[in-house]
């Protein structure tokens, strides 16, 4: 550990579920264990990320092993990377570039409660995508209209959106979600409360790909939201990160 590199606050992490994968101590270990692509490793170091935070160390292996996850970790602990890195690794390559048959249409969906938050997630995604031709779209009125053309939208890899925007596109019949293999609800406490729950359920119902991987991330998860989350997830692992001595 570098002397001049202030350590991230230490966290206590508890994971519950069956066959919980071991946490990783470094990003390098993800390459050894899961063949994480070198360009992703180098983009991480480009971002200045030297080592995984608690939620990254525990959460990334779980998602890399295609498990469903409920992750609860305080604000500022790097939850965004915890799901974006596995998604990009599991998708492998942009659909325009992959040799494997990856079907047609968007393959990963991140849903967040506000446009501002979706915007931040999109930015993090662009940093990780450096050097590859990923099409990660921040879904808005403007992008939704450019995606009205099916041949354009079939080339999109990842959509980041608020629930309302997705629901309107689904209603207008200008979006298919049947090829979505990974869906993340960020700030899940808000996504699963009364304001958004019905929209979220409509979205999930349209993700008909078999064994779609689902994950929820939040700083807090009240019992009621947690109950709903657990009913949506398949054999989930629940990871809780708490600040030490708080
Ligand atoms: P959260 O969603 O948990 O509130 P974010 O994903 O927004 O946290 O990340 C908070 C900040 O930490 C961001 O500026 C992000 O770039 C940075 N960050 C994420 N992972 C790491 C890491 N492994 N090392 C250093 N900084 C990181
Ligand atoms: Mg966040």
PDB file of C-alpha atoms and ligand atoms in Angstrom:
ATOM      1  CA  UNK A   1       0.000   0.000   0.000  1.00  0.00           C
ATOM      2  CA  UNK A   2       1.389   3.433  -0.976  1.00  0.00           C
ATOM      3  CA  UNK A   3       2.165   5.684   1.987  1.00  0.00           C
ATOM      4  CA  UNK A   4       0.728   8.742   0.235  1.00  0.00           C
ATOM      5  CA  UNK A   5      -2.398   6.913  -0.860  1.00  0.00           C
ATOM      6  CA  UNK A   6      -5.088   7.427   1.772  1.00  0.00           C
ATOM      7  CA  UNK A   7      -6.793   4.116   2.404  1.00  0.00           C
ATOM      8  CA  UNK A   8     -10.531   3.883   1.753  1.00  0.00           C
ATOM      9  CA  UNK A   9     -12.410   3.733   5.073  1.00  0.00           C
ATOM     10  CA  UNK A  10     -12.411   0.215   6.460  1.00  0.00           C
ATOM     11  CA  UNK A  11     -15.703  -1.568   6.241  1.00  0.00           C
ATOM     12  CA  UNK A  12     -17.259  -4.568   7.859  1.00  0.00           C
ATOM     13  CA  UNK A  13     -18.833  -6.786   5.238  1.00  0.00           C
ATOM     14  CA  UNK A  14     -21.339  -9.587   5.760  1.00  0.00           C
ATOM     15  CA  UNK A  15     -22.513 -11.838   2.955  1.00  0.00           C
ATOM     16  CA  UNK A  16     -25.427 -14.226   3.227  1.00  0.00           C
ATOM     17  CA  UNK A  17     -26.591 -16.837   0.751  1.00  0.00           C
ATOM     18  CA  UNK A  18     -25.600 -20.212  -0.622  1.00  0.00           C
ATOM     19  CA  UNK A  19     -22.105 -20.805  -2.040  1.00  0.00           C
ATOM     20  CA  UNK A  20     -20.880 -17.245  -1.610  1.00  0.00           C
ATOM     21  CA  UNK A  21     -17.816 -16.676  -3.828  1.00  0.00           C
ATOM     22  CA  UNK A  22     -14.637 -15.517  -2.088  1.00  0.00           C
ATOM     23  CA  UNK A  23     -13.970 -11.776  -2.222  1.00  0.00           C
ATOM     24  CA  UNK A  24     -11.072 -10.488  -4.317  1.00  0.00           C
ATOM     25  CA  UNK A  25      -8.233  -8.501  -2.796  1.00  0.00           C
ATOM     26  CA  UNK A  26      -7.220  -6.758  -6.019  1.00  0.00           C
ATOM     27  CA  UNK A  27      -8.510  -5.993  -9.495  1.00  0.00           C
ATOM     28  CA  UNK A  28      -5.666  -8.117 -10.854  1.00  0.00           C
ATOM     29  CA  UNK A  29      -7.160 -11.127  -9.082  1.00  0.00           C
ATOM     30  CA  UNK A  30     -10.259 -10.721 -11.278  1.00  0.00           C
ATOM     31  CA  UNK A  31      -8.097 -11.368 -14.279  1.00  0.00           C
ATOM     32  CA  UNK A  32      -6.588 -14.463 -12.719  1.00  0.00           C
ATOM     33  CA  UNK A  33      -9.932 -15.817 -11.521  1.00  0.00           C
ATOM     34  CA  UNK A  34     -12.350 -14.672 -14.197  1.00  0.00           C
ATOM     35  CA  UNK A  35     -10.159 -13.709 -17.156  1.00  0.00           C
ATOM     36  CA  UNK A  36     -11.129 -10.057 -16.829  1.00  0.00           C
ATOM     37  CA  UNK A  37     -10.010  -8.365 -20.053  1.00  0.00           C
ATOM     38  CA  UNK A  38      -6.772  -6.413 -19.949  1.00  0.00           C
ATOM     39  CA  UNK A  39      -8.409  -3.310 -21.410  1.00  0.00           C
ATOM     40  CA  UNK A  40     -10.807  -3.222 -18.429  1.00  0.00           C
ATOM     41  CA  UNK A  41      -7.890  -3.545 -15.997  1.00  0.00           C
ATOM     42  CA  UNK A  42      -6.068  -0.754 -17.737  1.00  0.00           C
ATOM     43  CA  UNK A  43      -9.181   1.450 -17.758  1.00  0.00           C
ATOM     44  CA  UNK A  44      -9.482   0.887 -14.005  1.00  0.00           C
ATOM     45  CA  UNK A  45      -5.953   2.090 -13.476  1.00  0.00           C
ATOM     46  CA  UNK A  46      -6.644   4.997 -15.848  1.00  0.00           C
ATOM     47  CA  UNK A  47      -9.498   5.942 -13.496  1.00  0.00           C
ATOM     48  CA  UNK A  48      -7.016   5.923 -10.622  1.00  0.00           C
ATOM     49  CA  UNK A  49      -8.694   2.969  -8.925  1.00  0.00           C
ATOM     50  CA  UNK A  50      -5.906   1.078  -7.190  1.00  0.00           C
ATOM     51  CA  UNK A  51      -7.835  -1.503  -5.233  1.00  0.00           C
ATOM     52  CA  UNK A  52     -11.435  -2.612  -4.884  1.00  0.00           C
ATOM     53  CA  UNK A  53     -13.623  -1.123  -2.163  1.00  0.00           C
ATOM     54  CA  UNK A  54     -15.498  -3.468   0.203  1.00  0.00           C
ATOM     55  CA  UNK A  55     -18.588  -3.756  -1.955  1.00  0.00           C
ATOM     56  CA  UNK A  56     -16.452  -4.209  -5.079  1.00  0.00           C
ATOM     57  CA  UNK A  57     -14.279  -6.842  -3.462  1.00  0.00           C
ATOM     58  CA  UNK A  58     -17.320  -8.882  -2.375  1.00  0.00           C
ATOM     59  CA  UNK A  59     -19.912  -7.931  -4.980  1.00  0.00           C
ATOM     60  CA  UNK A  60     -17.923  -8.255  -8.199  1.00  0.00           C
ATOM     61  CA  UNK A  61     -17.148 -11.996  -7.785  1.00  0.00           C
ATOM     62  CA  UNK A  62     -20.819 -12.693  -7.038  1.00  0.00           C
ATOM     63  CA  UNK A  63     -21.958 -11.000 -10.234  1.00  0.00           C
ATOM     64  CA  UNK A  64     -19.078 -12.494 -12.225  1.00  0.00           C
ATOM     65  CA  UNK A  65     -20.388 -15.918 -11.193  1.00  0.00           C
ATOM     66  CA  UNK A  66     -23.763 -14.963 -12.657  1.00  0.00           C
ATOM     67  CA  UNK A  67     -25.508 -14.871  -9.301  1.00  0.00           C
ATOM     68  CA  UNK A  68     -28.289 -12.498  -8.296  1.00  0.00           C
ATOM     69  CA  UNK A  69     -27.284  -9.919  -5.703  1.00  0.00           C
ATOM     70  CA  UNK A  70     -28.772  -7.529  -3.175  1.00  0.00           C
ATOM     71  CA  UNK A  71     -26.004  -5.131  -2.181  1.00  0.00           C
ATOM     72  CA  UNK A  72     -26.269  -2.612   0.610  1.00  0.00           C
ATOM     73  CA  UNK A  73     -23.314  -0.286   0.974  1.00  0.00           C
ATOM     74  CA  UNK A  74     -22.990   3.358   2.053  1.00  0.00           C
ATOM     75  CA  UNK A  75     -22.934   6.262  -0.394  1.00  0.00           C
ATOM     76  CA  UNK A  76     -19.526   6.863  -1.942  1.00  0.00           C
ATOM     77  CA  UNK A  77     -18.284   3.282  -1.671  1.00  0.00           C
ATOM     78  CA  UNK A  78     -18.177   2.605  -5.419  1.00  0.00           C
ATOM     79  CA  UNK A  79     -21.387   0.716  -6.013  1.00  0.00           C
ATOM     80  CA  UNK A  80     -21.516   1.813  -9.669  1.00  0.00           C
ATOM     81  CA  UNK A  81     -18.327   0.009 -10.629  1.00  0.00           C
ATOM     82  CA  UNK A  82     -19.463  -3.036  -8.630  1.00  0.00           C
ATOM     83  CA  UNK A  83     -22.089  -3.751 -11.278  1.00  0.00           C
ATOM     84  CA  UNK A  84     -20.710  -2.067 -14.411  1.00  0.00           C
ATOM     85  CA  UNK A  85     -17.456  -4.025 -14.399  1.00  0.00           C
ATOM     86  CA  UNK A  86     -19.110  -7.481 -14.212  1.00  0.00           C
ATOM     87  CA  UNK A  87     -21.703  -6.508 -16.814  1.00  0.00           C
ATOM     88  CA  UNK A  88     -19.053  -5.424 -19.295  1.00  0.00           C
ATOM     89  CA  UNK A  89     -16.950  -8.459 -18.551  1.00  0.00           C
ATOM     90  CA  UNK A  90     -19.874 -10.885 -18.910  1.00  0.00           C
ATOM     91  CA  UNK A  91     -21.116  -9.271 -22.124  1.00  0.00           C
ATOM     92  CA  UNK A  92     -17.599  -9.736 -23.446  1.00  0.00           C
ATOM     93  CA  UNK A  93     -17.626  -7.401 -26.390  1.00  0.00           C
ATOM     94  CA  UNK A  94     -19.905  -4.858 -28.025  1.00  0.00           C
ATOM     95  CA  UNK A  95     -22.612  -6.687 -29.983  1.00  0.00           C
ATOM     96  CA  UNK A  96     -21.261  -5.217 -33.230  1.00  0.00           C
ATOM     97  CA  UNK A  97     -17.921  -6.910 -32.478  1.00  0.00           C
ATOM     98  CA  UNK A  98     -18.736 -10.144 -30.757  1.00  0.00           C
ATOM     99  CA  UNK A  99     -18.309 -13.334 -32.695  1.00  0.00           C
ATOM    100  CA  UNK A 100     -20.685 -15.216 -30.459  1.00  0.00           C
ATOM    101  CA  UNK A 101     -24.388 -15.055 -31.238  1.00  0.00           C
ATOM    102  CA  UNK A 102     -25.563 -12.433 -28.797  1.00  0.00           C
ATOM    103  CA  UNK A 103     -29.080 -12.042 -30.132  1.00  0.00           C
ATOM    104  CA  UNK A 104     -30.515  -8.698 -31.140  1.00  0.00           C
ATOM    105  CA  UNK A 105     -31.251  -5.788 -28.914  1.00  0.00           C
ATOM    106  CA  UNK A 106     -29.976  -4.286 -25.705  1.00  0.00           C
ATOM    107  CA  UNK A 107     -28.270  -6.799 -23.400  1.00  0.00           C
ATOM    108  CA  UNK A 108     -27.935  -4.853 -20.142  1.00  0.00           C
ATOM    109  CA  UNK A 109     -30.170  -2.403 -18.371  1.00  0.00           C
ATOM    110  CA  UNK A 110     -29.400  -0.100 -15.449  1.00  0.00           C
ATOM    111  CA  UNK A 111     -32.377   1.640 -13.897  1.00  0.00           C
ATOM    112  CA  UNK A 112     -31.931   4.617 -11.573  1.00  0.00           C
ATOM    113  CA  UNK A 113     -34.453   6.967  -9.954  1.00  0.00           C
ATOM    114  CA  UNK A 114     -33.248  10.281 -11.383  1.00  0.00           C
ATOM    115  CA  UNK A 115     -31.861  11.512 -14.648  1.00  0.00           C
ATOM    116  CA  UNK A 116     -28.886  13.070 -12.848  1.00  0.00           C
ATOM    117  CA  UNK A 117     -27.966   9.724 -11.350  1.00  0.00           C
ATOM    118  CA  UNK A 118     -28.407   7.942 -14.680  1.00  0.00           C
ATOM    119  CA  UNK A 119     -26.074  10.544 -16.160  1.00  0.00           C
ATOM    120  CA  UNK A 120     -23.368   9.800 -13.545  1.00  0.00           C
ATOM    121  CA  UNK A 121     -23.668   6.062 -14.168  1.00  0.00           C
ATOM    122  CA  UNK A 122     -23.352   6.643 -17.905  1.00  0.00           C
ATOM    123  CA  UNK A 123     -20.166   8.644 -17.339  1.00  0.00           C
ATOM    124  CA  UNK A 124     -18.642   5.840 -15.278  1.00  0.00           C
ATOM    125  CA  UNK A 125     -19.604   3.429 -18.037  1.00  0.00           C
ATOM    126  CA  UNK A 126     -17.877   5.561 -20.691  1.00  0.00           C
ATOM    127  CA  UNK A 127     -14.664   5.540 -18.642  1.00  0.00           C
ATOM    128  CA  UNK A 128     -14.707   1.744 -18.445  1.00  0.00           C
ATOM    129  CA  UNK A 129     -15.592   1.443 -22.121  1.00  0.00           C
ATOM    130  CA  UNK A 130     -12.507   3.330 -23.332  1.00  0.00           C
ATOM    131  CA  UNK A 131     -10.861   1.621 -26.284  1.00  0.00           C
ATOM    132  CA  UNK A 132     -13.841  -0.561 -27.197  1.00  0.00           C
ATOM    133  CA  UNK A 133     -16.834   0.273 -29.326  1.00  0.00           C
ATOM    134  CA  UNK A 134     -19.455  -0.146 -26.637  1.00  0.00           C
ATOM    135  CA  UNK A 135     -22.774   1.536 -27.225  1.00  0.00           C
ATOM    136  CA  UNK A 136     -23.953   2.646 -23.827  1.00  0.00           C
ATOM    137  CA  UNK A 137     -26.954   4.912 -24.074  1.00  0.00           C
ATOM    138  CA  UNK A 138     -28.262   7.351 -21.512  1.00  0.00           C
ATOM    139  CA  UNK A 139     -31.937   7.016 -22.278  1.00  0.00           C
ATOM    140  CA  UNK A 140     -33.665  10.374 -22.656  1.00  0.00           C
ATOM    141  CA  UNK A 141     -36.396  11.880 -24.828  1.00  0.00           C
ATOM    142  CA  UNK A 142     -33.777  12.708 -27.456  1.00  0.00           C
ATOM    143  CA  UNK A 143     -32.036   9.312 -27.493  1.00  0.00           C
ATOM    144  CA  UNK A 144     -35.399   7.555 -27.342  1.00  0.00           C
ATOM    145  CA  UNK A 145     -36.349   9.222 -30.621  1.00  0.00           C
ATOM    146  CA  UNK A 146     -33.063   8.294 -32.333  1.00  0.00           C
ATOM    147  CA  UNK A 147     -33.703   4.733 -31.135  1.00  0.00           C
ATOM    148  CA  UNK A 148     -37.122   4.693 -32.785  1.00  0.00           C
ATOM    149  CA  UNK A 149     -35.253   3.079 -35.699  1.00  0.00           C
ATOM    150  CA  UNK A 150     -34.977  -0.619 -34.775  1.00  0.00           C
ATOM    151  CA  UNK A 151     -31.746  -1.124 -36.711  1.00  0.00           C
ATOM    152  CA  UNK A 152     -30.144   1.617 -34.587  1.00  0.00           C
ATOM    153  CA  UNK A 153     -31.472   0.307 -31.306  1.00  0.00           C
ATOM    154  CA  UNK A 154     -30.446  -3.244 -32.057  1.00  0.00           C
ATOM    155  CA  UNK A 155     -26.815  -2.096 -31.928  1.00  0.00           C
ATOM    156  CA  UNK A 156     -27.112  -0.750 -28.383  1.00  0.00           C
ATOM    157  CA  UNK A 157     -25.338  -2.810 -25.710  1.00  0.00           C
ATOM    158  CA  UNK A 158     -26.312  -1.072 -22.464  1.00  0.00           C
ATOM    159  CA  UNK A 159     -29.166   1.287 -21.587  1.00  0.00           C
ATOM    160  CA  UNK A 160     -29.090   3.479 -18.492  1.00  0.00           C
ATOM    161  CA  UNK A 161     -32.425   5.084 -17.709  1.00  0.00           C
ATOM    162  CA  UNK A 162     -35.037   6.262 -15.289  1.00  0.00           C
ATOM    163  CA  UNK A 163     -38.063   3.951 -15.033  1.00  0.00           C
ATOM    164  CA  UNK A 164     -40.533   6.391 -16.550  1.00  0.00           C
ATOM    165  CA  UNK A 165     -38.514   6.832 -19.736  1.00  0.00           C
ATOM    166  CA  UNK A 166     -38.341   3.070 -20.218  1.00  0.00           C
ATOM    167  CA  UNK A 167     -42.017   2.564 -19.552  1.00  0.00           C
ATOM    168  CA  UNK A 168     -42.945   5.237 -22.101  1.00  0.00           C
ATOM    169  CA  UNK A 169     -40.719   3.610 -24.714  1.00  0.00           C
ATOM    170  CA  UNK A 170     -42.265   0.230 -23.975  1.00  0.00           C
ATOM    171  CA  UNK A 171     -45.763   1.723 -24.257  1.00  0.00           C
ATOM    172  CA  UNK A 172     -44.856   3.400 -27.553  1.00  0.00           C
ATOM    173  CA  UNK A 173     -43.542   0.055 -28.749  1.00  0.00           C
ATOM    174  CA  UNK A 174     -40.094   1.451 -29.570  1.00  0.00           C
ATOM    175  CA  UNK A 175     -38.072  -0.750 -27.230  1.00  0.00           C
ATOM    176  CA  UNK A 176     -37.654  -4.499 -26.739  1.00  0.00           C
ATOM    177  CA  UNK A 177     -36.134  -5.913 -23.572  1.00  0.00           C
ATOM    178  CA  UNK A 178     -36.294  -9.599 -24.455  1.00  0.00           C
ATOM    179  CA  UNK A 179     -32.519  -9.820 -24.947  1.00  0.00           C
ATOM    180  CA  UNK A 180     -31.625  -8.166 -21.614  1.00  0.00           C
ATOM    181  CA  UNK A 181     -29.311 -10.538 -19.705  1.00  0.00           C
ATOM    182  CA  UNK A 182     -28.403  -8.217 -16.819  1.00  0.00           C
ATOM    183  CA  UNK A 183     -30.680  -5.798 -15.021  1.00  0.00           C
ATOM    184  CA  UNK A 184     -29.598  -3.557 -12.154  1.00  0.00           C
ATOM    185  CA  UNK A 185     -31.764  -1.402  -9.937  1.00  0.00           C
ATOM    186  CA  UNK A 186     -29.566   1.337  -8.492  1.00  0.00           C
ATOM    187  CA  UNK A 187     -30.727   3.247  -5.402  1.00  0.00           C
ATOM    188  CA  UNK A 188     -33.062   0.306  -4.933  1.00  0.00           C
ATOM    189  CA  UNK A 189     -34.704   1.771  -1.833  1.00  0.00           C
ATOM    190  CA  UNK A 190     -36.295   4.368  -4.124  1.00  0.00           C
ATOM    191  CA  UNK A 191     -36.833   2.022  -7.063  1.00  0.00           C
ATOM    192  CA  UNK A 192     -38.869  -0.337  -4.898  1.00  0.00           C
ATOM    193  CA  UNK A 193     -40.987   2.192  -3.040  1.00  0.00           C
ATOM    194  CA  UNK A 194     -44.501   3.225  -4.014  1.00  0.00           C
ATOM    195  CA  UNK A 195     -43.388   5.887  -6.492  1.00  0.00           C
ATOM    196  CA  UNK A 196     -41.582   3.525  -8.868  1.00  0.00           C
ATOM    197  CA  UNK A 197     -42.483  -0.029  -7.949  1.00  0.00           C
ATOM    198  CA  UNK A 198     -45.193  -0.522 -10.538  1.00  0.00           C
ATOM    199  CA  UNK A 199     -42.987   0.854 -13.330  1.00  0.00           C
ATOM    200  CA  UNK A 200     -40.102  -1.324 -12.220  1.00  0.00           C
ATOM    201  CA  UNK A 201     -42.344  -4.382 -12.253  1.00  0.00           C
ATOM    202  CA  UNK A 202     -43.517  -3.549 -15.766  1.00  0.00           C
ATOM    203  CA  UNK A 203     -39.906  -3.254 -16.918  1.00  0.00           C
ATOM    204  CA  UNK A 204     -38.827  -6.511 -15.297  1.00  0.00           C
ATOM    205  CA  UNK A 205     -41.828  -8.321 -16.765  1.00  0.00           C
ATOM    206  CA  UNK A 206     -40.547  -7.366 -20.226  1.00  0.00           C
ATOM    207  CA  UNK A 207     -37.087  -8.810 -19.556  1.00  0.00           C
ATOM    208  CA  UNK A 208     -38.021 -12.288 -20.709  1.00  0.00           C
ATOM    209  CA  UNK A 209     -34.544 -13.627 -21.450  1.00  0.00           C
ATOM    210  CA  UNK A 210     -34.153 -16.958 -19.596  1.00  0.00           C
ATOM    211  CA  UNK A 211     -32.115 -16.662 -16.401  1.00  0.00           C
ATOM    212  CA  UNK A 212     -31.711 -12.894 -16.640  1.00  0.00           C
ATOM    213  CA  UNK A 213     -29.286 -11.800 -13.916  1.00  0.00           C
ATOM    214  CA  UNK A 214     -30.792  -9.298 -11.485  1.00  0.00           C
ATOM    215  CA  UNK A 215     -29.082  -7.106  -8.938  1.00  0.00           C
ATOM    216  CA  UNK A 216     -30.203  -4.350  -6.620  1.00  0.00           C
ATOM    217  CA  UNK A 217     -27.839  -1.803  -5.077  1.00  0.00           C
ATOM    218  CA  UNK A 218     -28.618   0.686  -2.369  1.00  0.00           C
ATOM    219  CA  UNK A 219     -27.166   2.611   0.556  1.00  0.00           C
ATOM    220  CA  UNK A 220     -30.102   1.506   2.684  1.00  0.00           C
ATOM    221  CA  UNK A 221     -32.865  -0.993   2.155  1.00  0.00           C
ATOM    222  CA  UNK A 222     -35.904  -0.751   4.451  1.00  0.00           C
ATOM    223  CA  UNK A 223     -37.476  -4.088   5.348  1.00  0.00           C
ATOM    224  CA  UNK A 224     -40.437  -3.557   3.006  1.00  0.00           C
ATOM    225  CA  UNK A 225     -38.198  -2.816  -0.011  1.00  0.00           C
ATOM    226  CA  UNK A 226     -35.915  -5.695   0.919  1.00  0.00           C
ATOM    227  CA  UNK A 227     -38.845  -8.095   0.927  1.00  0.00           C
ATOM    228  CA  UNK A 228     -39.842  -7.000  -2.574  1.00  0.00           C
ATOM    229  CA  UNK A 229     -36.217  -7.190  -3.753  1.00  0.00           C
ATOM    230  CA  UNK A 230     -35.755 -10.709  -2.426  1.00  0.00           C
ATOM    231  CA  UNK A 231     -38.941 -11.862  -4.163  1.00  0.00           C
ATOM    232  CA  UNK A 232     -37.590 -10.572  -7.482  1.00  0.00           C
ATOM    233  CA  UNK A 233     -34.174 -12.222  -7.161  1.00  0.00           C
ATOM    234  CA  UNK A 234     -33.307 -15.869  -7.800  1.00  0.00           C
ATOM    235  CA  UNK A 235     -31.235 -17.610  -5.090  1.00  0.00           C
ATOM    236  CA  UNK A 236     -29.713 -14.241  -4.192  1.00  0.00           C
ATOM    237  CA  UNK A 237     -26.683 -13.372  -2.142  1.00  0.00           C
ATOM    238  CA  UNK A 238     -27.136 -10.434   0.182  1.00  0.00           C
ATOM    239  CA  UNK A 239     -24.085  -8.335   0.945  1.00  0.00           C
ATOM    240  CA  UNK A 240     -24.138  -5.643   3.597  1.00  0.00           C
ATOM    241  CA  UNK A 241     -21.272  -3.210   4.050  1.00  0.00           C
ATOM    242  CA  UNK A 242     -21.238  -1.147   7.219  1.00  0.00           C
ATOM    243  CA  UNK A 243     -18.753   1.456   8.324  1.00  0.00           C
ATOM    244  CA  UNK A 244     -16.546   0.145  11.126  1.00  0.00           C
ATOM    245  CA  UNK A 245     -17.245   1.624  14.550  1.00  0.00           C
ATOM    246  CA  UNK A 246     -20.515   3.217  13.527  1.00  0.00           C
TER     247      UNK A 246
HETATM  248  P1  LIG B   1     -21.883   4.912  -4.597  1.00  0.00           P
HETATM  249  O1  LIG B   1     -22.751   4.549  -5.768  1.00  0.00           O
HETATM  250  O2  LIG B   1     -21.630   3.769  -3.671  1.00  0.00           O
HETATM  251  O3  LIG B   1     -22.381   6.132  -3.857  1.00  0.00           O
HETATM  252  P2  LIG B   1     -20.005   5.660  -6.634  1.00  0.00           P
HETATM  253  O4  LIG B   1     -20.096   4.480  -7.496  1.00  0.00           O
HETATM  254  O5  LIG B   1     -20.753   6.877  -7.081  1.00  0.00           O
HETATM  255  O6  LIG B   1     -20.449   5.315  -5.138  1.00  0.00           O
HETATM  256  O7  LIG B   1     -18.471   5.998  -6.398  1.00  0.00           O
HETATM  257  C1  LIG B   1     -18.065   7.043  -5.521  1.00  0.00           C
HETATM  258  C2  LIG B   1     -16.713   7.599  -5.985  1.00  0.00           C
HETATM  259  O8  LIG B   1     -15.680   6.649  -5.752  1.00  0.00           O
HETATM  260  C3  LIG B   1     -16.680   7.917  -7.456  1.00  0.00           C
HETATM  261  O9  LIG B   1     -16.032   9.151  -7.640  1.00  0.00           O
HETATM  262  C4  LIG B   1     -15.848   6.795  -8.045  1.00  0.00           C
HETATM  263  O10 LIG B   1     -15.186   7.237  -9.196  1.00  0.00           O
HETATM  264  C5  LIG B   1     -14.894   6.462  -6.918  1.00  0.00           C
HETATM  265  N1  LIG B   1     -14.427   5.060  -6.892  1.00  0.00           N
HETATM  266  C6  LIG B   1     -15.129   3.950  -7.220  1.00  0.00           C
HETATM  267  N2  LIG B   1     -14.403   2.830  -7.056  1.00  0.00           N
HETATM  268  C7  LIG B   1     -13.196   3.229  -6.599  1.00  0.00           C
HETATM  269  C8  LIG B   1     -11.986   2.533  -6.221  1.00  0.00           C
HETATM  270  N3  LIG B   1     -11.905   1.191  -6.287  1.00  0.00           N
HETATM  271  N4  LIG B   1     -10.935   3.276  -5.797  1.00  0.00           N
HETATM  272  C9  LIG B   1     -11.034   4.619  -5.737  1.00  0.00           C
HETATM  273  N5  LIG B   1     -12.126   5.343  -6.065  1.00  0.00           N
HETATM  274  C10 LIG B   1     -13.204   4.663  -6.484  1.00  0.00           C
HETATM  275 MG1  LIG B   2     -24.574   5.146  -6.491  1.00  0.00          MG
END
